[in-house]
Amino acid sequence: MPYDRTVRLGADFATAVTAVRNALADQGFGILTEIDVKATLKAKLGYDMEDYLILGACNPPLAHKALEIDRNIGLLLPCNVVVRRDGDMTVVQALDPGVMVTLTGLPDLRPIATDATARLDTALASLT
């Protein structure tokens, strides 16, 4: 089962990160966490890799609804969005929110996952 929603951009990394933040904000997502994987692996392991950023995106109304159905759903929140370099392209990937329905087996989460998927797809589509 695919678990990602992915677009490839010709934009440089910094431009893509700014565009992703704006596209997510336009869909009601704030960024709760940010992990600079490249910097972390360099600092901790001396490992050099391509630009790789994980953004923890959250839409508070959707998160609230999901948490009211299942408190354990916090294990799958926030929605991770990865911005990374792949050769001369920048790849933007979001975890498919449908994964929370599949993993939990809770059909009550389906409308929330559907809404989150539509918002993420709109954000990703606006980047291309």
XYZ file of N, CA, C and O in Angstrom:
512
model
N 0.842 -1.180 0.000
C 0.000 0.000 0.000
C 0.889 1.246 0.000
O 1.742 1.391 0.866
N 0.698 2.149 -0.950
C 1.471 3.399 -0.917
C 1.106 4.194 0.348
O -0.059 4.219 0.757
N 2.076 4.800 0.941
C 1.814 5.568 2.159
C 2.232 7.020 2.034
O 2.281 7.746 3.028
N 2.517 7.445 0.794
C 2.960 8.826 0.604
C 2.173 9.519 -0.498
O 1.550 8.880 -1.333
N 2.195 10.830 -0.458
C 1.684 11.713 -1.501
C 2.914 12.520 -1.912
O 3.502 13.189 -1.048
N 3.322 12.448 -3.160
C 4.613 12.996 -3.563
C 4.500 13.875 -4.799
O 3.768 13.543 -5.731
N 5.238 14.989 -4.776
C 5.435 15.812 -5.973
C 6.917 16.098 -6.105
O 7.652 16.133 -5.119
N 7.351 16.296 -7.352
C 8.747 16.622 -7.652
C 8.765 18.018 -8.252
O 7.980 18.316 -9.142
N 9.684 18.840 -7.758
C 9.761 20.233 -8.187
C 11.130 20.544 -8.769
O 12.141 20.023 -8.312
N 11.155 21.438 -9.720
C 12.413 21.915 -10.283
C 13.022 23.036 -9.474
O 14.115 23.496 -9.777
N 12.343 23.466 -8.419
C 12.808 24.581 -7.590
C 13.986 24.162 -6.715
O 14.130 22.990 -6.375
N 14.808 25.153 -6.348
C 15.881 24.872 -5.400
C 15.271 24.582 -4.030
O 14.096 24.864 -3.779
N 16.080 24.022 -3.156
C 15.588 23.550 -1.855
C 14.960 24.670 -1.021
O 13.837 24.527 -0.532
N 15.657 25.772 -0.847
C 15.153 26.861 -0.004
C 13.841 27.416 -0.540
O 12.902 27.682 0.232
N 13.755 27.582 -1.839
C 12.520 28.079 -2.451
C 11.386 27.089 -2.230
O 10.257 27.479 -1.912
N 11.691 25.808 -2.385
C 10.673 24.771 -2.195
C 10.176 24.746 -0.747
O 8.973 24.633 -0.507
N 11.077 24.866 0.216
C 10.677 24.853 1.630
C 9.718 26.008 1.913
O 8.683 25.831 2.561
N 10.043 27.192 1.429
C 9.167 28.350 1.633
C 7.807 28.110 0.989
O 6.761 28.387 1.593
N 7.812 27.588 -0.224
C 6.558 27.321 -0.926
C 5.724 26.270 -0.186
O 4.495 26.396 -0.093
N 6.367 25.240 0.340
C 5.659 24.195 1.084
C 5.024 24.787 2.341
O 3.856 24.522 2.641
N 5.769 25.582 3.082
C 5.212 26.210 4.290
C 3.969 27.033 3.945
O 2.958 26.959 4.643
N 4.062 27.821 2.876
C 2.932 28.671 2.475
C 1.745 27.834 2.010
O 0.597 28.134 2.363
N 2.011 26.792 1.222
C 0.931 25.936 0.724
C 0.218 25.225 1.875
O -1.016 25.114 1.878
N 0.970 24.755 2.854
C 0.366 24.103 4.014
C -0.453 25.099 4.826
O -1.572 24.795 5.255
N 0.085 26.294 5.033
C -0.639 27.328 5.782
C -1.955 27.679 5.090
O -2.986 27.867 5.751
N -1.930 27.745 3.765
C -3.150 28.050 3.015
C -4.228 26.997 3.225
O -5.414 27.269 3.033
N -3.841 25.800 3.624
C -4.785 24.708 3.859
C -5.049 24.486 5.353
O -5.614 23.465 5.745
N -4.620 25.429 6.180
C -4.919 25.360 7.612
C -3.932 24.574 8.446
O -4.209 24.263 9.604
N -2.770 24.251 7.884
C -1.760 23.505 8.625
C -0.698 24.451 9.168
O -0.179 25.295 8.439
N -0.379 24.291 10.442
C 0.758 24.971 11.034
C 1.895 23.972 11.156
O 1.681 22.763 11.101
N 3.100 24.493 11.321
C 4.266 23.622 11.487
C 4.612 23.577 12.976
O 5.014 24.578 13.559
N 4.426 22.413 13.587
C 4.701 22.238 15.012
C 6.146 21.853 15.282
O 6.702 22.200 16.319
N 6.712 21.075 14.363
C 8.079 20.601 14.539
C 8.832 20.722 13.220
O 8.228 20.731 12.145
N 10.141 20.813 13.341
C 10.993 20.861 12.164
C 12.280 20.122 12.500
O 12.937 20.440 13.492
N 12.608 19.146 11.687
C 13.824 18.373 11.895
C 14.700 18.512 10.655
O 14.319 18.074 9.568
N 15.842 19.131 10.832
C 16.816 19.253 9.756
C 17.683 17.995 9.826
O 18.657 17.936 10.580
N 17.298 16.981 9.063
C 17.974 15.684 9.116
C 19.421 15.825 8.667
O 20.333 15.247 9.271
N 19.661 16.606 7.631
C 21.020 16.817 7.133
C 21.925 17.365 8.233
O 23.007 16.831 8.494
N 21.480 18.418 8.907
C 22.289 19.038 9.963
C 22.460 18.102 11.153
O 23.549 18.030 11.740
N 21.412 17.376 11.494
C 21.480 16.466 12.640
C 22.473 15.335 12.394
O 23.307 15.026 13.267
N 22.394 14.720 11.218
C 23.314 13.614 10.931
C 24.756 14.104 10.803
O 25.688 13.386 11.186
N 24.931 15.324 10.307
C 26.285 15.890 10.228
C 26.835 16.121 11.633
O 27.979 15.752 11.946
N 26.017 16.726 12.498
C 26.460 17.050 13.855
C 26.695 15.800 14.713
O 27.654 15.737 15.480
N 25.824 14.821 14.584
C 25.895 13.647 15.453
C 26.795 12.530 14.923
O 27.381 11.794 15.711
N 26.863 12.411 13.592
C 27.593 11.285 13.012
C 28.701 11.692 12.049
O 29.435 10.833 11.557
N 28.783 13.002 11.751
C 29.752 13.448 10.762
C 29.377 13.027 9.346
O 30.206 13.028 8.444
N 28.114 12.656 9.135
C 27.634 12.149 7.850
C 27.107 13.286 6.987
O 26.285 14.083 7.437
N 27.593 13.360 5.759
C 27.105 14.351 4.803
C 26.035 13.728 3.923
O 26.225 12.646 3.364
N 24.918 14.420 3.801
C 23.841 13.958 2.926
C 23.183 15.152 2.266
O 23.491 16.295 2.591
N 22.257 14.867 1.367
C 21.524 15.929 0.685
C 20.603 16.662 1.664
O 20.336 16.174 2.755
N 20.126 17.845 1.240
C 19.158 18.580 2.047
C 17.954 17.686 2.315
O 17.414 17.053 1.393
N 17.537 17.629 3.580
C 16.439 16.750 3.978
C 15.796 17.356 5.233
O 16.423 17.409 6.286
N 14.565 17.798 5.100
C 13.852 18.470 6.186
C 12.523 17.768 6.426
O 11.791 17.469 5.473
N 12.216 17.494 7.682
C 10.927 16.924 8.048
C 10.131 18.001 8.784
O 10.587 18.527 9.815
N 8.961 18.335 8.230
C 8.073 19.307 8.858
C 6.903 18.562 9.489
O 6.250 17.747 8.826
N 6.647 18.827 10.749
C 5.498 18.239 11.441
C 4.320 19.179 11.303
O 4.205 20.150 12.044
N 3.454 18.908 10.328
C 2.325 19.793 10.018
C 1.081 19.346 10.783
O 0.800 18.150 10.893
N 0.334 20.333 11.281
C -0.866 20.021 12.057
C -1.996 20.975 11.675
O -1.798 22.184 11.613
N -3.163 20.403 11.443
C -4.384 21.177 11.271
C -5.160 20.961 12.566
O -5.719 19.879 12.780
N -5.169 21.952 13.470
C -5.762 21.743 14.799
C -7.187 21.203 14.814
O -7.475 20.282 15.595
N -8.116 21.717 13.989
C -9.466 21.140 14.036
C -9.501 19.656 13.663
O -10.231 18.877 14.292
N -8.711 19.267 12.671
C -8.682 17.853 12.291
C -8.015 17.005 13.367
O -8.489 15.898 13.677
N -6.929 17.511 13.941
C -6.256 16.778 15.023
C -7.197 16.591 16.204
O -7.264 15.499 16.788
N -7.938 17.635 16.541
C -8.882 17.548 17.661
C -9.934 16.479 17.413
O -10.226 15.643 18.292
N -10.510 16.477 16.208
C -11.531 15.471 15.882
C -10.957 14.059 15.977
O -11.606 13.154 16.510
N -9.754 13.869 15.442
C -9.138 12.540 15.485
C -8.854 12.112 16.922
O -9.093 10.956 17.294
N -8.370 13.037 17.745
C -8.073 12.707 19.139
C -9.336 12.402 19.942
O -9.292 11.618 20.896
N -10.449 12.994 19.567
C -11.713 12.697 20.247
C -12.175 11.276 19.931
O -12.845 10.646 20.730
N -11.790 10.766 18.782
C -12.149 9.397 18.403
C -11.191 8.392 19.029
O -11.610 7.340 19.524
N -9.919 8.726 19.021
C -8.910 7.789 19.522
C -7.723 8.563 20.078
O -6.969 9.170 19.329
N -7.550 8.559 21.373
C -6.433 9.271 22.002
C -5.080 8.739 21.535
O -4.094 9.467 21.515
N -5.024 7.486 21.139
C -3.766 6.906 20.671
C -3.339 7.438 19.301
O -2.205 7.228 18.887
N -4.232 8.132 18.607
C -3.925 8.623 17.267
C -2.778 9.636 17.298
O -2.130 9.887 16.275
N -2.490 10.172 18.459
C -1.351 11.074 18.596
C -0.045 10.434 18.150
O 0.894 11.131 17.766
N 0.009 9.117 18.160
C 1.187 8.418 17.659
C 1.405 8.674 16.173
O 2.520 8.541 15.671
N 0.351 9.028 15.459
C 0.427 9.280 14.022
C 0.349 10.765 13.681
O 0.264 11.117 12.514
N 0.333 11.606 14.699
C 0.280 13.054 14.491
C 1.613 13.660 14.895
O 2.291 13.112 15.756
N 2.032 14.773 14.358
C 1.377 15.515 13.279
C 1.613 14.821 11.944
O 2.298 13.794 11.872
N 1.046 15.384 10.879
C 1.268 14.861 9.530
C 2.685 15.238 9.113
O 3.006 16.414 9.018
N 3.527 14.267 8.896
C 4.897 14.564 8.469
C 4.939 14.903 6.989
O 4.344 14.216 6.167
N 5.649 15.989 6.706
C 5.890 16.414 5.329
C 7.399 16.518 5.164
O 8.067 17.201 5.948
N 7.934 15.817 4.174
C 9.373 15.803 3.921
C 9.664 16.663 2.697
O 8.968 16.557 1.684
N 10.689 17.499 2.817
C 11.219 18.247 1.676
C 12.673 17.813 1.571
O 13.428 17.940 2.536
N 13.039 17.259 0.400
C 14.392 16.729 0.257
C 14.892 16.889 -1.170
O 14.099 16.959 -2.103
N 16.199 16.955 -1.288
C 16.821 17.012 -2.612
C 16.995 15.606 -3.138
O 17.353 14.688 -2.393
N 16.758 15.453 -4.443
C 16.990 14.191 -5.128
C 17.567 14.558 -6.492
O 16.824 14.900 -7.416
N 18.888 14.562 -6.576
C 19.555 15.009 -7.805
C 19.309 16.488 -8.025
O 19.520 17.300 -7.130
N 18.783 16.830 -9.187
C 18.522 18.241 -9.478
C 17.077 18.633 -9.183
O 16.625 19.707 -9.564
N 16.346 17.766 -8.515
C 14.946 18.021 -8.166
C 14.801 18.161 -6.651
O 15.640 17.683 -5.888
N 13.728 18.814 -6.244
C 13.328 18.823 -4.837
C 12.050 18.003 -4.746
O 11.099 18.227 -5.492
N 12.045 17.037 -3.857
C 10.909 16.150 -3.667
C 10.162 16.603 -2.415
O 10.779 16.882 -1.378
N 8.839 16.676 -2.532
C 7.987 17.008 -1.383
C 7.050 15.823 -1.189
O 6.352 15.411 -2.117
N 7.069 15.276 0.026
C 6.270 14.098 0.327
C 5.492 14.311 1.612
O 6.024 14.852 2.584
N 4.236 13.873 1.596
C 3.407 13.915 2.798
C 2.922 12.502 3.093
O 2.620 11.741 2.167
N 2.868 12.168 4.345
C 2.306 10.879 4.735
C 0.826 10.881 4.380
O 0.114 11.843 4.674
N 0.374 9.845 3.720
C -1.030 9.733 3.344
C -1.875 9.585 4.614
O -1.699 8.613 5.363
N -2.785 10.527 4.890
C -3.600 10.433 6.104
C -4.462 9.169 6.173
O -4.874 8.756 7.254
N -4.711 8.540 5.039
C -5.471 7.290 5.053
C -4.781 6.195 5.838
O -5.427 5.235 6.272
N -3.484 6.363 6.059
C -2.728 5.386 6.843
C -3.314 5.258 8.246
O -3.372 4.163 8.805
N -3.809 6.377 8.813
C -4.338 6.283 10.181
C -5.600 5.428 10.230
O -5.844 4.756 11.227
N -6.368 5.402 9.177
C -7.554 4.537 9.132
C -7.115 3.085 8.971
O -7.605 2.196 9.672
N -6.179 2.866 8.066
C -5.697 1.503 7.812
C -5.044 0.902 9.051
O -5.336 -0.238 9.428
N -4.164 1.673 9.691
C -3.443 1.148 10.852
C -4.337 0.919 12.058
O -4.150 -0.048 12.792
N -5.287 1.832 12.281
C -6.123 1.710 13.470
C -7.331 0.809 13.255
O -7.864 0.261 14.214
N -7.788 0.714 12.010
C -9.004 -0.040 11.741
C -10.255 0.665 12.232
O -11.309 0.050 12.348
N -10.153 1.973 12.495
C -11.292 2.739 13.011
C -11.972 3.506 11.877
O -11.477 4.541 11.432
N -13.124 3.037 11.422
C -13.801 3.696 10.307
C -14.248 5.131 10.633
O -14.423 5.939 9.726
N -14.434 5.454 11.908
C -14.829 6.819 12.283
C -13.757 7.849 11.921
O -14.041 9.040 11.832
N -12.524 7.395 11.714
C -11.444 8.299 11.320
C -11.449 8.603 9.821
O -10.792 9.548 9.383
N -12.211 7.829 9.048
C -12.197 7.988 7.591
C -12.547 9.409 7.131
O -11.851 9.963 6.284
N -13.606 10.053 7.645
C -13.916 11.409 7.168
C -12.807 12.420 7.488
O -12.537 13.330 6.697
N -12.143 12.231 8.601
C -11.043 13.126 8.977
C -9.860 12.899 8.034
O -9.257 13.851 7.538
N -9.566 11.639 7.779
C -8.469 11.318 6.857
C -8.778 11.819 5.453
O -7.888 12.340 4.760
N -10.017 11.709 5.036
C -10.416 12.190 3.712
C -10.234 13.697 3.613
O -9.715 14.212 2.613
N -10.635 14.424 4.642
C -10.471 15.883 4.671
C -8.991 16.253 4.658
O -8.553 17.103 3.878
N -8.214 15.601 5.507
C -6.772 15.888 5.565
C -6.096 15.574 4.229
O -5.246 16.341 3.766
N -6.494 14.466 3.596
C -5.922 14.100 2.300
C -6.232 15.162 1.253
O -5.352 15.568 0.489
N -7.476 15.627 1.225
C -7.864 16.659 0.253
C -7.048 17.935 0.466
O -6.581 18.558 -0.500
N -6.852 18.312 1.725
C -6.078 19.522 2.025
C -4.606 19.361 1.635
O -4.007 20.263 1.057
N -4.030 18.215 1.962
C -2.632 17.971 1.603
C -2.457 17.888 0.084
O -1.500 18.432 -0.463
N -3.393 17.221 -0.578
C -3.317 17.137 -2.036
C -3.418 18.514 -2.677
O -2.710 18.810 -3.652
N -4.283 19.363 -2.143
C -4.407 20.728 -2.657
C -3.113 21.494 -2.440
O -2.629 22.208 -3.344
N -2.516 21.348 -1.269
C -1.247 22.022 -0.977
C -0.156 21.530 -1.931
O 0.571 22.341 -2.517
N -0.056 20.238 -2.128
C 0.962 19.681 -3.007
C 0.734 20.101 -4.460
O 1.677 20.466 -5.167
N -0.514 20.079 -4.887
C -0.836 20.459 -6.262
C -0.490 21.926 -6.528
O -0.089 22.276 -7.643
N -0.616 22.767 -5.516
C -0.333 24.190 -5.699
C 1.163 24.442 -5.917
O 1.550 25.507 -6.379
N 1.989 23.468 -5.592
C 3.436 23.620 -5.725
C 3.911 23.394 -7.157
O 4.987 23.841 -7.526
N 3.127 22.669 -7.933
C 3.571 22.303 -9.290
C 3.085 23.282 -10.332
O 2.140 23.990 -10.144
